[in-house]
Amino acid sequence: MSDSLRTRLIDAGVDLVTAEGVHALTLREIARRAGVSHGAPRRYFPTHLELLSAIARRGFTELAASGSRAIEELGPGTAGPRERIAALGHAYLDFALANRGLHELMFRHDLLDSNTLGLREASLPVFALLVDLVGQVRPDADARLVTGALLANLYGIAQLWAWGSLQLTTGADDFTPLLRTALDAHLGPARR
Amino acid sequence: MSDSLRTRLIDAGVDLVTAEGVHALTLREIARRAGVSHGAPRRYFPTHLELLSAIARRGFTELAASGSRAIEELGPGTAGPRERIAALGHAYLDFALANRGLHELMFRHDLLDSNTLGLREASLPVFALLVDLVGQVRPDADARLVTGALLANLYGIAQLWAWGSLQLTTGADDFTPLLRTALDAHLGPARR
DNA sequence: AGGGCGCGGTAGACACCGTCTACCGCATCT
DNA sequence: AGATGCGGTAGACGGTGTCTACCGCGCCCT
């Protein structure tokens, strides 16, 4: 209860970025939406950057939850590593395109305090998990390189698709063919 | 001579974004660097957005020149489509990482007037060229999809590498292994 | 029980930003 | 020679992030 304003500010920020986009994420507007004066956020977030970082962290948390959910929905032990990777990729693109503003913020390194965010440390385990899965699918290759290239590919598809740069050129009206193409490229064509 | 200020402003903008990054690309600072008052740019660029778009266009022009140069340096008819694609990919990453600020601006859709930029129209021919090259290398697949996925991959590598998100996780100190991995993935392993 | 104190928020100032408007010097053209 | 308009100046306005002074009120301590 003592730090209720803290979460209220983050909530307001998430709502705002979802409704209006990153450019609308003004410190003063967030404060307005939370019903406090423009100086109030300073008690919890000394700087605009740190408030935005907290909002972005919320995004990463939700993304991680969405990923776990996708894995669980796959069923217990029936799914192989490739299916898991595909489910994670699909969940990521779903998230990025359903929450475009938030996803954009999450990768606006100029607006975030990466140290405070602790992103590097938090992402290492999930990267390691992916490296393990990729290693099972492609034992021939350097799994870290393939994982890095795959992640870059997913991120690129999310951004270019969000900007509308790919639907006309690829002639697709939905990102799944692109995702499928990328997964096939990095992991080899799907089993059988 | 009459529009010398126009090009001086763009020059100043390119210098500024290279030296200080996108956040420094203030209309007033650009005007200062060009040695004019803050209202002067308005004669040539009615809005900040249009000035930034002109700076970004300069970036796309230089990128295109860099791509042509890479193709020419490949020698006349000796190089196959895969070598051409690889040369273009390398040239793109070289450009993006040598001019990080400019490259970042070029894809900041919130700061650019895509209509004025004419980016869509300008990029269609180069996309078509790539589709043709990719089609020669991968006659089995939908060349447009593969090209889209490949472009997204290159863009993602450029951004993640610029942010330093990939060097630690992939254990590489140079982007060529990643580029090689991505090209192998989308185009199949290099000849033989 | 009463008085000091600090937590959490307010209010206003400051410099800077993008945009707009009024102005103005000066070359050019008739 | 005089009117015109191009290219640039100067200042105002509202909005922003940050900083500082203030302040109400609950809590703790004696």
Tab-separated table of C-alpha atoms in Angstrom, chain A residues 9-170:
chain	number	residue	atom	x	y	z
A	9	LEU	CA	2.356	4.939	-12.310
A	10	ILE	CA	3.545	1.804	-14.058
A	11	ASP	CA	-0.034	0.787	-14.779
A	12	ALA	CA	-0.782	4.219	-16.186
A	13	GLY	CA	2.349	4.006	-18.309
A	14	VAL	CA	1.407	0.622	-19.728
A	15	ASP	CA	-2.095	1.866	-20.537
A	16	LEU	CA	-0.720	5.011	-22.092
A	17	VAL	CA	1.887	3.359	-24.285
A	18	THR	CA	-0.677	0.822	-25.414
A	19	ALA	CA	-3.205	3.486	-26.282
A	20	GLU	CA	-1.010	6.263	-27.642
A	21	GLY	CA	2.432	4.891	-28.370
A	22	VAL	CA	5.893	5.533	-27.044
A	23	HIS	CA	5.918	9.223	-27.935
A	24	ALA	CA	3.042	9.806	-25.522
A	25	LEU	CA	4.955	8.379	-22.574
A	26	THR	CA	5.526	11.767	-21.010
A	27	LEU	CA	6.396	11.887	-17.348
A	28	ARG	CA	3.817	14.590	-16.824
A	29	GLU	CA	1.080	12.750	-18.698
A	30	ILE	CA	1.733	9.574	-16.745
A	31	ALA	CA	1.483	11.590	-13.541
A	32	ARG	CA	-1.748	13.174	-14.777
A	33	ARG	CA	-3.238	9.760	-15.524
A	34	ALA	CA	-2.226	8.546	-12.087
A	35	GLY	CA	-3.934	11.589	-10.594
A	36	VAL	CA	-0.874	13.181	-9.000
A	37	SER	CA	1.199	16.247	-9.650
A	38	HIS	CA	4.045	16.161	-12.128
A	39	GLY	CA	6.631	16.126	-9.367
A	40	ALA	CA	5.203	13.130	-7.556
A	41	PRO	CA	6.798	10.354	-9.646
A	42	ARG	CA	10.194	11.672	-8.593
A	43	ARG	CA	9.748	10.055	-5.157
A	44	TYR	CA	9.795	6.611	-6.788
A	45	PHE	CA	11.571	7.205	-10.078
A	46	PRO	CA	14.274	9.862	-9.785
A	47	THR	CA	14.307	10.248	-13.520
A	48	HIS	CA	12.037	9.794	-16.488
A	49	LEU	CA	14.384	7.088	-17.749
A	50	GLU	CA	13.854	4.982	-14.657
A	51	LEU	CA	10.089	5.214	-14.908
A	52	LEU	CA	10.208	4.122	-18.518
A	53	SER	CA	12.564	1.314	-17.540
A	54	ALA	CA	10.067	0.098	-14.941
A	55	ILE	CA	7.314	0.117	-17.570
A	56	ALA	CA	9.555	-1.818	-19.944
A	57	ARG	CA	10.371	-4.309	-17.219
A	58	ARG	CA	6.664	-4.924	-16.799
A	59	GLY	CA	6.632	-5.706	-20.503
A	60	PHE	CA	9.453	-8.208	-20.186
A	61	THR	CA	7.691	-9.858	-17.276
A	62	GLU	CA	4.499	-10.237	-19.263
A	63	LEU	CA	6.436	-11.533	-22.249
A	64	ALA	CA	8.115	-14.157	-20.082
A	65	ALA	CA	4.739	-15.187	-18.672
A	66	SER	CA	3.370	-15.475	-22.171
A	67	GLY	CA	6.291	-17.686	-23.120
A	68	SER	CA	5.827	-19.983	-20.136
A	69	ARG	CA	2.138	-20.235	-20.903
A	70	ALA	CA	2.870	-21.233	-24.484
A	71	ILE	CA	5.211	-23.979	-23.312
A	72	GLU	CA	2.696	-25.306	-20.788
A	73	GLU	CA	-0.096	-25.379	-23.340
A	74	LEU	CA	2.129	-27.616	-25.424
A	75	GLY	CA	1.375	-30.479	-23.081
A	76	PRO	CA	3.709	-32.281	-20.716
A	77	GLY	CA	6.451	-34.303	-22.326
A	78	THR	CA	5.006	-34.853	-25.749
A	79	ALA	CA	6.608	-31.886	-27.477
A	80	GLY	CA	10.103	-31.962	-28.929
A	81	PRO	CA	12.586	-29.101	-28.834
A	82	ARG	CA	11.590	-27.817	-32.235
A	83	GLU	CA	7.950	-27.514	-31.263
A	84	ARG	CA	8.992	-25.675	-28.127
A	85	ILE	CA	11.097	-23.209	-30.046
A	86	ALA	CA	8.284	-22.683	-32.540
A	87	ALA	CA	5.790	-22.110	-29.730
A	88	LEU	CA	8.100	-19.583	-28.109
A	89	GLY	CA	8.639	-17.784	-31.391
A	90	HIS	CA	4.936	-17.631	-32.052
A	91	ALA	CA	4.253	-16.389	-28.539
A	92	TYR	CA	6.879	-13.690	-28.945
A	93	LEU	CA	5.482	-12.397	-32.212
A	94	ASP	CA	1.947	-12.553	-30.849
A	95	PHE	CA	3.012	-10.497	-27.874
A	96	ALA	CA	5.019	-7.986	-29.882
A	97	LEU	CA	2.207	-7.347	-32.333
A	98	ALA	CA	-0.562	-7.323	-29.740
A	99	ASN	CA	1.375	-4.808	-27.596
A	100	ARG	CA	3.257	-2.836	-30.206
A	101	GLY	CA	3.868	0.235	-28.112
A	102	LEU	CA	5.154	-1.750	-25.186
A	103	HIS	CA	7.324	-3.929	-27.403
A	104	GLU	CA	8.771	-0.863	-29.083
A	105	LEU	CA	9.598	0.635	-25.701
A	106	MET	CA	11.210	-2.594	-24.544
A	107	PHE	CA	13.860	-2.244	-27.248
A	108	ARG	CA	14.330	1.510	-27.184
A	109	HIS	CA	17.720	1.370	-25.560
A	110	ASP	CA	18.016	5.145	-25.688
A	111	LEU	CA	15.024	5.436	-23.369
A	112	LEU	CA	15.955	2.710	-20.915
A	113	ASP	CA	18.487	2.329	-18.171
A	114	SER	CA	19.814	-1.100	-19.054
A	115	ASN	CA	21.770	-1.358	-15.798
A	116	THR	CA	18.754	-0.662	-13.627
A	117	LEU	CA	16.645	-2.876	-15.830
A	118	GLY	CA	18.893	-5.817	-15.130
A	119	LEU	CA	17.973	-7.066	-18.546
A	120	ARG	CA	21.293	-8.592	-19.324
A	121	GLU	CA	21.277	-10.838	-16.256
A	122	ALA	CA	17.599	-11.723	-16.614
A	123	SER	CA	17.923	-12.700	-20.243
A	124	LEU	CA	20.940	-14.934	-19.844
A	125	PRO	CA	18.970	-17.938	-18.470
A	126	VAL	CA	16.322	-17.773	-21.164
A	127	PHE	CA	19.049	-17.466	-23.761
A	128	ALA	CA	20.730	-20.518	-22.254
A	129	LEU	CA	17.446	-22.430	-22.430
A	130	LEU	CA	17.110	-21.541	-26.083
A	131	VAL	CA	20.693	-22.518	-26.785
A	132	ASP	CA	19.953	-25.905	-25.236
A	133	LEU	CA	16.838	-26.415	-27.347
A	134	VAL	CA	18.587	-25.250	-30.498
A	135	GLY	CA	21.495	-27.536	-29.730
A	136	GLN	CA	19.143	-30.503	-29.667
A	137	VAL	CA	17.688	-29.597	-33.036
A	138	ARG	CA	20.958	-28.660	-34.709
A	139	PRO	CA	23.719	-30.680	-33.049
A	140	ASP	CA	25.899	-29.979	-36.073
A	141	ALA	CA	26.114	-26.223	-35.620
A	142	ASP	CA	27.318	-23.696	-33.048
A	143	ALA	CA	24.117	-23.459	-31.038
A	144	ARG	CA	24.950	-20.031	-29.617
A	145	LEU	CA	25.412	-18.544	-33.057
A	146	VAL	CA	22.242	-20.117	-34.386
A	147	THR	CA	20.290	-18.935	-31.360
A	148	GLY	CA	21.615	-15.413	-31.721
A	149	ALA	CA	20.751	-15.326	-35.411
A	150	LEU	CA	17.304	-16.751	-34.724
A	151	LEU	CA	16.544	-14.207	-32.023
A	152	ALA	CA	17.699	-11.402	-34.289
A	153	ASN	CA	15.443	-12.786	-36.979
A	154	LEU	CA	12.406	-12.872	-34.706
A	155	TYR	CA	13.075	-9.349	-33.516
A	156	GLY	CA	13.505	-8.121	-37.078
A	157	ILE	CA	10.281	-9.753	-38.200
A	158	ALA	CA	8.415	-8.213	-35.279
A	159	GLN	CA	9.649	-4.723	-36.078
A	160	LEU	CA	9.364	-4.827	-39.846
A	161	TRP	CA	5.954	-6.404	-39.628
A	162	ALA	CA	4.777	-3.816	-37.122
A	163	TRP	CA	5.909	-1.090	-39.524
A	164	GLY	CA	4.123	-2.749	-42.407
A	165	SER	CA	7.351	-3.136	-44.353
A	166	LEU	CA	6.924	-6.830	-45.029
A	167	GLN	CA	3.302	-7.564	-45.804
A	168	LEU	CA	3.359	-5.898	-49.227
A	169	THR	CA	6.735	-7.242	-50.285
A	170	THR	CA	6.189	-10.780	-49.081
